[in-house]
PDB file of C-alpha atoms and ligand atoms in Angstrom:
ATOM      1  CA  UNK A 295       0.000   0.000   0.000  1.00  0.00           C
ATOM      2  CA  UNK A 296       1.381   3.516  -0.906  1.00  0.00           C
ATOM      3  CA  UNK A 297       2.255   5.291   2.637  1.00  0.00           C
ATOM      4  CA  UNK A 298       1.281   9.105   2.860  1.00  0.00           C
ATOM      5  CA  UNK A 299       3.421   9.819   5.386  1.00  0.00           C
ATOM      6  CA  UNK A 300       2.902  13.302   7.299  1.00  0.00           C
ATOM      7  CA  UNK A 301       5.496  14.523  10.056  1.00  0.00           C
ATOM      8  CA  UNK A 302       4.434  16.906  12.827  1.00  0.00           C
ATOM      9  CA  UNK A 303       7.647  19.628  14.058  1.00  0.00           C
ATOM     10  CA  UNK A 304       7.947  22.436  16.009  1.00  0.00           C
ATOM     11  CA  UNK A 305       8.988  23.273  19.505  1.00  0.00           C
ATOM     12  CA  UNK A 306       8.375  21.207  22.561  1.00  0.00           C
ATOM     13  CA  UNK A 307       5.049  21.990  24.185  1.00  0.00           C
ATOM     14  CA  UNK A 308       3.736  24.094  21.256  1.00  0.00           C
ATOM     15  CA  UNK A 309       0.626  21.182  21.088  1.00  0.00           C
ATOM     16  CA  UNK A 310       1.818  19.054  18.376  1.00  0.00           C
ATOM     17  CA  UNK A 311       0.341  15.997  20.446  1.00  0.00           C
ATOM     18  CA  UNK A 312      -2.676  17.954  21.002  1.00  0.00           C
ATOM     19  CA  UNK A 313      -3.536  18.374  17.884  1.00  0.00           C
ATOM     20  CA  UNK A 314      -3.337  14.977  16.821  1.00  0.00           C
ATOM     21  CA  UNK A 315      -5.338  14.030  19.866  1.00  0.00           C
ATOM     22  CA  UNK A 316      -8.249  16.501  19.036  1.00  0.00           C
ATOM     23  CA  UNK A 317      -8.344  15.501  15.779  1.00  0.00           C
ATOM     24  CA  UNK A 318      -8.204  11.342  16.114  1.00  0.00           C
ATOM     25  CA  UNK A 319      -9.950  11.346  19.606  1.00  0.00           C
ATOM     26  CA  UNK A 320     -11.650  14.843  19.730  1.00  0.00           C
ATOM     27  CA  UNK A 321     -10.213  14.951  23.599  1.00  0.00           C
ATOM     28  CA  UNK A 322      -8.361  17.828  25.022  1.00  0.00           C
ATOM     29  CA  UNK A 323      -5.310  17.391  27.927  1.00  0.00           C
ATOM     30  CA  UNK A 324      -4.597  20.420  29.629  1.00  0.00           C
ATOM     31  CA  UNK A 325      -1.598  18.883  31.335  1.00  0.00           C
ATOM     32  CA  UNK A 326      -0.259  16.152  28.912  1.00  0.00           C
ATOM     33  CA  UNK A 327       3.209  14.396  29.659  1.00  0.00           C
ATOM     34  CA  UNK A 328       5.640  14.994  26.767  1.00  0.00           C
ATOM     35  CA  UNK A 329       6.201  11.713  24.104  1.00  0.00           C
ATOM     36  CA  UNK A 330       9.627  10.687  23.815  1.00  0.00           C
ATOM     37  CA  UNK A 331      10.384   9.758  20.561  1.00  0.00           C
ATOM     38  CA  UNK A 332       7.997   9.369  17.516  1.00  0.00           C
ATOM     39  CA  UNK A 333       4.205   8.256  17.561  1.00  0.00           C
ATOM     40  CA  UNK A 334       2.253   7.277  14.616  1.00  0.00           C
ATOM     41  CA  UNK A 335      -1.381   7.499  14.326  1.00  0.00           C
ATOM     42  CA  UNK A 336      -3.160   6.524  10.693  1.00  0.00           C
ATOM     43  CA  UNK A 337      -6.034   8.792  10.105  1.00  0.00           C
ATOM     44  CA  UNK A 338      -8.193   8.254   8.081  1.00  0.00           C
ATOM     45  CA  UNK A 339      -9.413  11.888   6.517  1.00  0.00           C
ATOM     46  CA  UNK A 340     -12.354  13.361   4.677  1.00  0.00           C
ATOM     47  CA  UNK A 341     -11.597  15.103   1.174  1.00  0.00           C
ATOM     48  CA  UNK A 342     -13.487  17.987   0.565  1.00  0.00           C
ATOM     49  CA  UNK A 343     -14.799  16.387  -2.450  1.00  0.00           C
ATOM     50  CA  UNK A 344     -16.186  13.053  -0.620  1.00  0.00           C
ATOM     51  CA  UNK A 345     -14.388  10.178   0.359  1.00  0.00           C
ATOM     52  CA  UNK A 346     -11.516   9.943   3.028  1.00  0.00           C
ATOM     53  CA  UNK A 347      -7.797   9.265   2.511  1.00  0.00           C
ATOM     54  CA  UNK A 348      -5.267   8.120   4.597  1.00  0.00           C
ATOM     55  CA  UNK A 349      -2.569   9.816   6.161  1.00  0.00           C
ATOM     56  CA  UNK A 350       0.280   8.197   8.270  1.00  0.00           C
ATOM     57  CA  UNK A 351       1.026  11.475  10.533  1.00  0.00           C
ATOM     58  CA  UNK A 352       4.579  11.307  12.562  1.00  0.00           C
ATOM     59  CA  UNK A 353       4.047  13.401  15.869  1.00  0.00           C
ATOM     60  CA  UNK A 354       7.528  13.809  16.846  1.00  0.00           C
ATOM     61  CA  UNK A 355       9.205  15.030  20.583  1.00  0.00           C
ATOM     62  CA  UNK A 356      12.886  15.027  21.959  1.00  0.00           C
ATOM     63  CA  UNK A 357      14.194  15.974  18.632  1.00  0.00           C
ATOM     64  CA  UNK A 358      12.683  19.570  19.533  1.00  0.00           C
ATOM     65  CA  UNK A 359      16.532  19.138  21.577  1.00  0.00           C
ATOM     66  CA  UNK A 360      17.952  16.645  19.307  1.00  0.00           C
ATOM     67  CA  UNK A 361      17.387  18.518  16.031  1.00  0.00           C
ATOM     68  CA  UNK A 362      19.990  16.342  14.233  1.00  0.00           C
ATOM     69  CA  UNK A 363      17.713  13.160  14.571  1.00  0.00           C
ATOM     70  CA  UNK A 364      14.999  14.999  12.799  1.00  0.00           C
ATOM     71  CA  UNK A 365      15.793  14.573   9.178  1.00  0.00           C
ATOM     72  CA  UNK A 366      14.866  10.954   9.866  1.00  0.00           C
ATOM     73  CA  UNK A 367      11.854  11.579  10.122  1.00  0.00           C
ATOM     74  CA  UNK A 368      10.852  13.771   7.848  1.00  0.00           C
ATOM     75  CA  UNK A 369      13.270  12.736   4.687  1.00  0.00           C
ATOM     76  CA  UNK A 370      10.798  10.423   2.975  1.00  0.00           C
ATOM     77  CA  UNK A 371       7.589  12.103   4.149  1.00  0.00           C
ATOM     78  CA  UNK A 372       4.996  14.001   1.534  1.00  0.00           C
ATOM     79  CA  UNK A 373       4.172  16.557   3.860  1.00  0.00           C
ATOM     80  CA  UNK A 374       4.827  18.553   7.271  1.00  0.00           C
ATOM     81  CA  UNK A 375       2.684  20.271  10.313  1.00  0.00           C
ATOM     82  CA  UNK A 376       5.128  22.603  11.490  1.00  0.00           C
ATOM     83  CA  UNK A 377       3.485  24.051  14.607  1.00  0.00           C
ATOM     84  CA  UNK A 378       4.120  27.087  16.624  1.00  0.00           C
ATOM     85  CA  UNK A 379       2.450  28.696  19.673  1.00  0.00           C
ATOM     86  CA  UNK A 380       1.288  31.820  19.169  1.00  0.00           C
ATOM     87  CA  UNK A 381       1.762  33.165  22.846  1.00  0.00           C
ATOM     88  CA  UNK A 382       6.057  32.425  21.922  1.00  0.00           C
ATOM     89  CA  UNK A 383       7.739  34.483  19.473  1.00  0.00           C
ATOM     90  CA  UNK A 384      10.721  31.695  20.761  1.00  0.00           C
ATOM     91  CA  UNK A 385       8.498  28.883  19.333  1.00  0.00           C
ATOM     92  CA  UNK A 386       7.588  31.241  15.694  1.00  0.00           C
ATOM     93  CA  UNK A 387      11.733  31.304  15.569  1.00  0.00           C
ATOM     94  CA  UNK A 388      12.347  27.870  15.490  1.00  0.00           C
ATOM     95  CA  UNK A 389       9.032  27.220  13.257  1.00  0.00           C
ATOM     96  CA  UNK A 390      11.063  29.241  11.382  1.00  0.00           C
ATOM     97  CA  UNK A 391      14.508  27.486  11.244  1.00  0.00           C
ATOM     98  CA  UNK A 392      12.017  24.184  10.929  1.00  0.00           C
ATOM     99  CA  UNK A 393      11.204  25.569   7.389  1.00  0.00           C
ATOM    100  CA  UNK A 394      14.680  25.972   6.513  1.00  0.00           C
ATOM    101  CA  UNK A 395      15.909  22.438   7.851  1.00  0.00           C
ATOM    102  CA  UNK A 396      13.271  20.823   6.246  1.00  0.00           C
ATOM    103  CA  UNK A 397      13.563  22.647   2.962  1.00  0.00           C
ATOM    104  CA  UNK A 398      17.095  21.818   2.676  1.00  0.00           C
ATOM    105  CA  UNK A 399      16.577  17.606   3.292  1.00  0.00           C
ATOM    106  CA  UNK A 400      13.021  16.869   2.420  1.00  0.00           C
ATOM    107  CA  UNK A 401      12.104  15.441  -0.850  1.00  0.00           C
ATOM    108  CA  UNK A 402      11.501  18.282  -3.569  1.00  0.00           C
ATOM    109  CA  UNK A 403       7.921  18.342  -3.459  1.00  0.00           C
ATOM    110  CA  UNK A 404       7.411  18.430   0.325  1.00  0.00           C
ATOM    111  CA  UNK A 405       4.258  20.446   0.881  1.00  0.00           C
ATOM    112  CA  UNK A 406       4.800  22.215   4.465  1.00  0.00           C
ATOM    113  CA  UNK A 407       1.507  23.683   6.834  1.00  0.00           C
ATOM    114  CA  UNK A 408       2.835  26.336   8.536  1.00  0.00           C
ATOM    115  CA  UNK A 409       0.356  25.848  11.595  1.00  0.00           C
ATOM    116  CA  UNK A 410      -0.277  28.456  14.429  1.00  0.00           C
ATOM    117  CA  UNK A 411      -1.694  26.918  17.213  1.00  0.00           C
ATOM    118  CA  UNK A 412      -3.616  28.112  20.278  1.00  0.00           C
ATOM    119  CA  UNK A 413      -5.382  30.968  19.010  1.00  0.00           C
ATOM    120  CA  UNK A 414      -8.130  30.364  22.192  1.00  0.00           C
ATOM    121  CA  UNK A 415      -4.794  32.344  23.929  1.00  0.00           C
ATOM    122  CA  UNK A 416      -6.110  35.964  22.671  1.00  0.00           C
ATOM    123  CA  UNK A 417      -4.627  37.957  25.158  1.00  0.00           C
ATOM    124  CA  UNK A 418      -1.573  36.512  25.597  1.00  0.00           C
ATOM    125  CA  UNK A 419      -0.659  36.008  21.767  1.00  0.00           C
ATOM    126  CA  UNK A 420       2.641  37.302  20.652  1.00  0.00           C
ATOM    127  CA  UNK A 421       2.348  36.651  16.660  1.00  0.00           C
ATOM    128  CA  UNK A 422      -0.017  38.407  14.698  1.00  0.00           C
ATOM    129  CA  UNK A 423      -2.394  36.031  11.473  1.00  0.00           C
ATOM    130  CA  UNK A 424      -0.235  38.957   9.469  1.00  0.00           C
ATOM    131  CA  UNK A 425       3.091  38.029  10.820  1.00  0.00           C
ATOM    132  CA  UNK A 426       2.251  34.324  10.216  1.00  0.00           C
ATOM    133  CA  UNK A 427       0.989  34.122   6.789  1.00  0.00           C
ATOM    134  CA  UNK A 428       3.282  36.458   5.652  1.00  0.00           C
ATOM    135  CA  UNK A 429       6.090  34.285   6.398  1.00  0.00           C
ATOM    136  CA  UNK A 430       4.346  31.214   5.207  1.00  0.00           C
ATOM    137  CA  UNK A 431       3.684  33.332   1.870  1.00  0.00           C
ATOM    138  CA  UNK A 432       7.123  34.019   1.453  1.00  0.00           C
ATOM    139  CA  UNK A 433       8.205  30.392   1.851  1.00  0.00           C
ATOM    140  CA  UNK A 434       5.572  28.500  -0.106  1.00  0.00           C
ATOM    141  CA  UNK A 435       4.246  27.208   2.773  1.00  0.00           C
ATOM    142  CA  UNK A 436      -0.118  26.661   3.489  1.00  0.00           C
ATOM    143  CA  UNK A 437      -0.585  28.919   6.769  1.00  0.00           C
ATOM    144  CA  UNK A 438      -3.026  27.444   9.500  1.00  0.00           C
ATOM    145  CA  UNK A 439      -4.603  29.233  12.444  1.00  0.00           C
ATOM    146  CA  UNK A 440      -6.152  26.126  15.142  1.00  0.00           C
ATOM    147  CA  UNK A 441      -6.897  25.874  18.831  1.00  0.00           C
ATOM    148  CA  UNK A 442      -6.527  21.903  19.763  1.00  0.00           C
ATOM    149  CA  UNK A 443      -8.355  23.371  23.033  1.00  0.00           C
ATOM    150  CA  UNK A 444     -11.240  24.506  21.654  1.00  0.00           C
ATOM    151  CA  UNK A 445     -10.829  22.747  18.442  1.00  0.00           C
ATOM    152  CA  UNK A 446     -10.853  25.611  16.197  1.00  0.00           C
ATOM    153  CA  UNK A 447      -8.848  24.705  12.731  1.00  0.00           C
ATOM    154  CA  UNK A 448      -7.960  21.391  13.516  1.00  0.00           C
ATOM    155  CA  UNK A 449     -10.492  19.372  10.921  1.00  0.00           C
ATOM    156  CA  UNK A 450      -9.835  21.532   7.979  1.00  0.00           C
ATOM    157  CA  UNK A 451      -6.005  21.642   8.575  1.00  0.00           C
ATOM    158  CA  UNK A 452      -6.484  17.692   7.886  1.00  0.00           C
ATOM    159  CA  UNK A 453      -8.749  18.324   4.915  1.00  0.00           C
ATOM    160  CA  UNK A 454      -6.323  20.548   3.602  1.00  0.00           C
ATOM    161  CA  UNK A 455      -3.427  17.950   3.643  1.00  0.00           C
ATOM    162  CA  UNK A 456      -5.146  15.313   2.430  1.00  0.00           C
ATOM    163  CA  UNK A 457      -6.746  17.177  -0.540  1.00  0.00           C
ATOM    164  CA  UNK A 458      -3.472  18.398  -1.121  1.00  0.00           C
ATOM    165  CA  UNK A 459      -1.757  14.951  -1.669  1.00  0.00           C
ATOM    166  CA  UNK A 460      -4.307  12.957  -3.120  1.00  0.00           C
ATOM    167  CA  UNK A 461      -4.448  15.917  -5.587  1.00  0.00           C
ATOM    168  CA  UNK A 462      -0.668  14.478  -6.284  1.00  0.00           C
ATOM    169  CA  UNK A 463      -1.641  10.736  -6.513  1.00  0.00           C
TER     170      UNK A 463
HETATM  171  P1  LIG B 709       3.862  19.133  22.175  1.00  0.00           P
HETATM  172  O1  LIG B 709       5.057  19.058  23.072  1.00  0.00           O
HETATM  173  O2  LIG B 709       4.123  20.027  21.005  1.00  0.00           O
HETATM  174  O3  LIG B 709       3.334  17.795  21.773  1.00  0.00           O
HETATM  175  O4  LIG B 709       2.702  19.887  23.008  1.00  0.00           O
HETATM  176  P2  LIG B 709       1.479  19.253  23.824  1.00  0.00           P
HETATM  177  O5  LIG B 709       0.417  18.790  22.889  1.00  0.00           O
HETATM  178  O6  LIG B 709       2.014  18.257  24.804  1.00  0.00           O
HETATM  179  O7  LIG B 709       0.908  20.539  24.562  1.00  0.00           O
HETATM  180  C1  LIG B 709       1.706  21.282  25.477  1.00  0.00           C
HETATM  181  C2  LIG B 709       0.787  22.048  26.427  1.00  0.00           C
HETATM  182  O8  LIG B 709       0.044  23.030  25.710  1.00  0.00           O
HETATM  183  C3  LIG B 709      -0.239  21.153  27.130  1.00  0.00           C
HETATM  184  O9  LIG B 709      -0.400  21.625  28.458  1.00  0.00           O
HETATM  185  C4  LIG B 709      -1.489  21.367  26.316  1.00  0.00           C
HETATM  186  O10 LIG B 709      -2.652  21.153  27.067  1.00  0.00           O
HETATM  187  C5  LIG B 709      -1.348  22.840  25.889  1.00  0.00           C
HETATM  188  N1  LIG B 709      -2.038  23.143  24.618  1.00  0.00           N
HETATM  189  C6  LIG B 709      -1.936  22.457  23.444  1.00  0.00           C
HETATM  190  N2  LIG B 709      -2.696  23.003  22.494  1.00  0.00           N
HETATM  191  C7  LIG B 709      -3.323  24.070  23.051  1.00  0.00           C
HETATM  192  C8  LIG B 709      -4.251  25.051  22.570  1.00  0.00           C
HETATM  193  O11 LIG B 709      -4.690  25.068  21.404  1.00  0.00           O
HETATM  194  N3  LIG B 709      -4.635  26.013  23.464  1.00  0.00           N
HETATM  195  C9  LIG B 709      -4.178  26.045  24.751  1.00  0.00           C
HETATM  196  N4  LIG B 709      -4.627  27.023  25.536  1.00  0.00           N
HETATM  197  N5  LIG B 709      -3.312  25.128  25.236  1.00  0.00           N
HETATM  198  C10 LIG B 709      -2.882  24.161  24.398  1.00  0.00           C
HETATM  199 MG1  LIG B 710       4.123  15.893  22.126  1.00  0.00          MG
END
């Protein structure tokens, strides 16, 4: 069977694992232990023109301090989630160098989702939609605005992907 595989980056605690969770389980954990290592959840997802398609998403963690394992990961995968956390301007700077890394080592037509998460955090944000998309416009990446808390963003993100790379298929 061909393998669709997605990877999910960013910064540790930015809700990478959150994301997934809302979107396979529709839970929320406020406090959630970090993952060591890689999980890998199939999902099966709806395309916007009927049907679903399957998507073999990589949630990554530890390699947020081990950046050199990352490549791994992400060499032989269609697509990427790079989250940041809009309350961190730290966490927009390394979605940023994300971009970069995965630019340089991913295959050529790696289609990246810039995704800013927790946008339920109004008052405390840090990183304007304008500051986000502008820098996803300016690296061909898809910009995404979710909230795994109040799951805001999360199904169409999914959509998104997966019309995106059956599109390819
Ligand atoms: P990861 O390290 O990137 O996998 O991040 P986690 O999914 O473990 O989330 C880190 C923390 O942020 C946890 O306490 C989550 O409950 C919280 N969190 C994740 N997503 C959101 C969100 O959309 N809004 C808010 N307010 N908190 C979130
Ligand atoms: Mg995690």
């Amino acid at each position: 069977m061909i393998k669709h595989k997605i990877v999910l980056l960013g910064d540790a605690s930015v809700g990478k694992t959150s994301i997934i969770l809302r979107y396979s389980k529709n839970i929320f954990v406020p406090f959630q232990e970090s993952t060591i290592g890689a999980a890998f959840s199939q999902l099966n997802t709806p395309l916007s023109k009927g049907g679903t398609f399957r998507l073999d998403v990589w949630d990554t963690a530890g390699q947020e301090r081990y950046a050199s394992l990352a490549p791994m990961y992400y060499r032989d995968a269609q697509g990427a989630i790079i989250v940041y956390d809009v309350t961190s301007r730290d966490s927009f700077e390394r979605a940023r160098e994300w971009v970069r890394d995965v630019k340089a080592n991913a295959l050529p037509d790696l289609q990246i989702w810039l995704c800013a998460n927790k946008t339920d955090l109004t008052t405390q944000r840090r990183i304007t939609t304008d500051t986000g998309s502008l820098f996803a416009e300016e690296t061909s990446c898809k910009y995404a605005e979710t909230s795994a808390k109040s799951n805001v963003g999360i199904n169409e993100l999914f959509t998104s992907i997966a019309d995106a790379i059956s599109e390819r298929c």
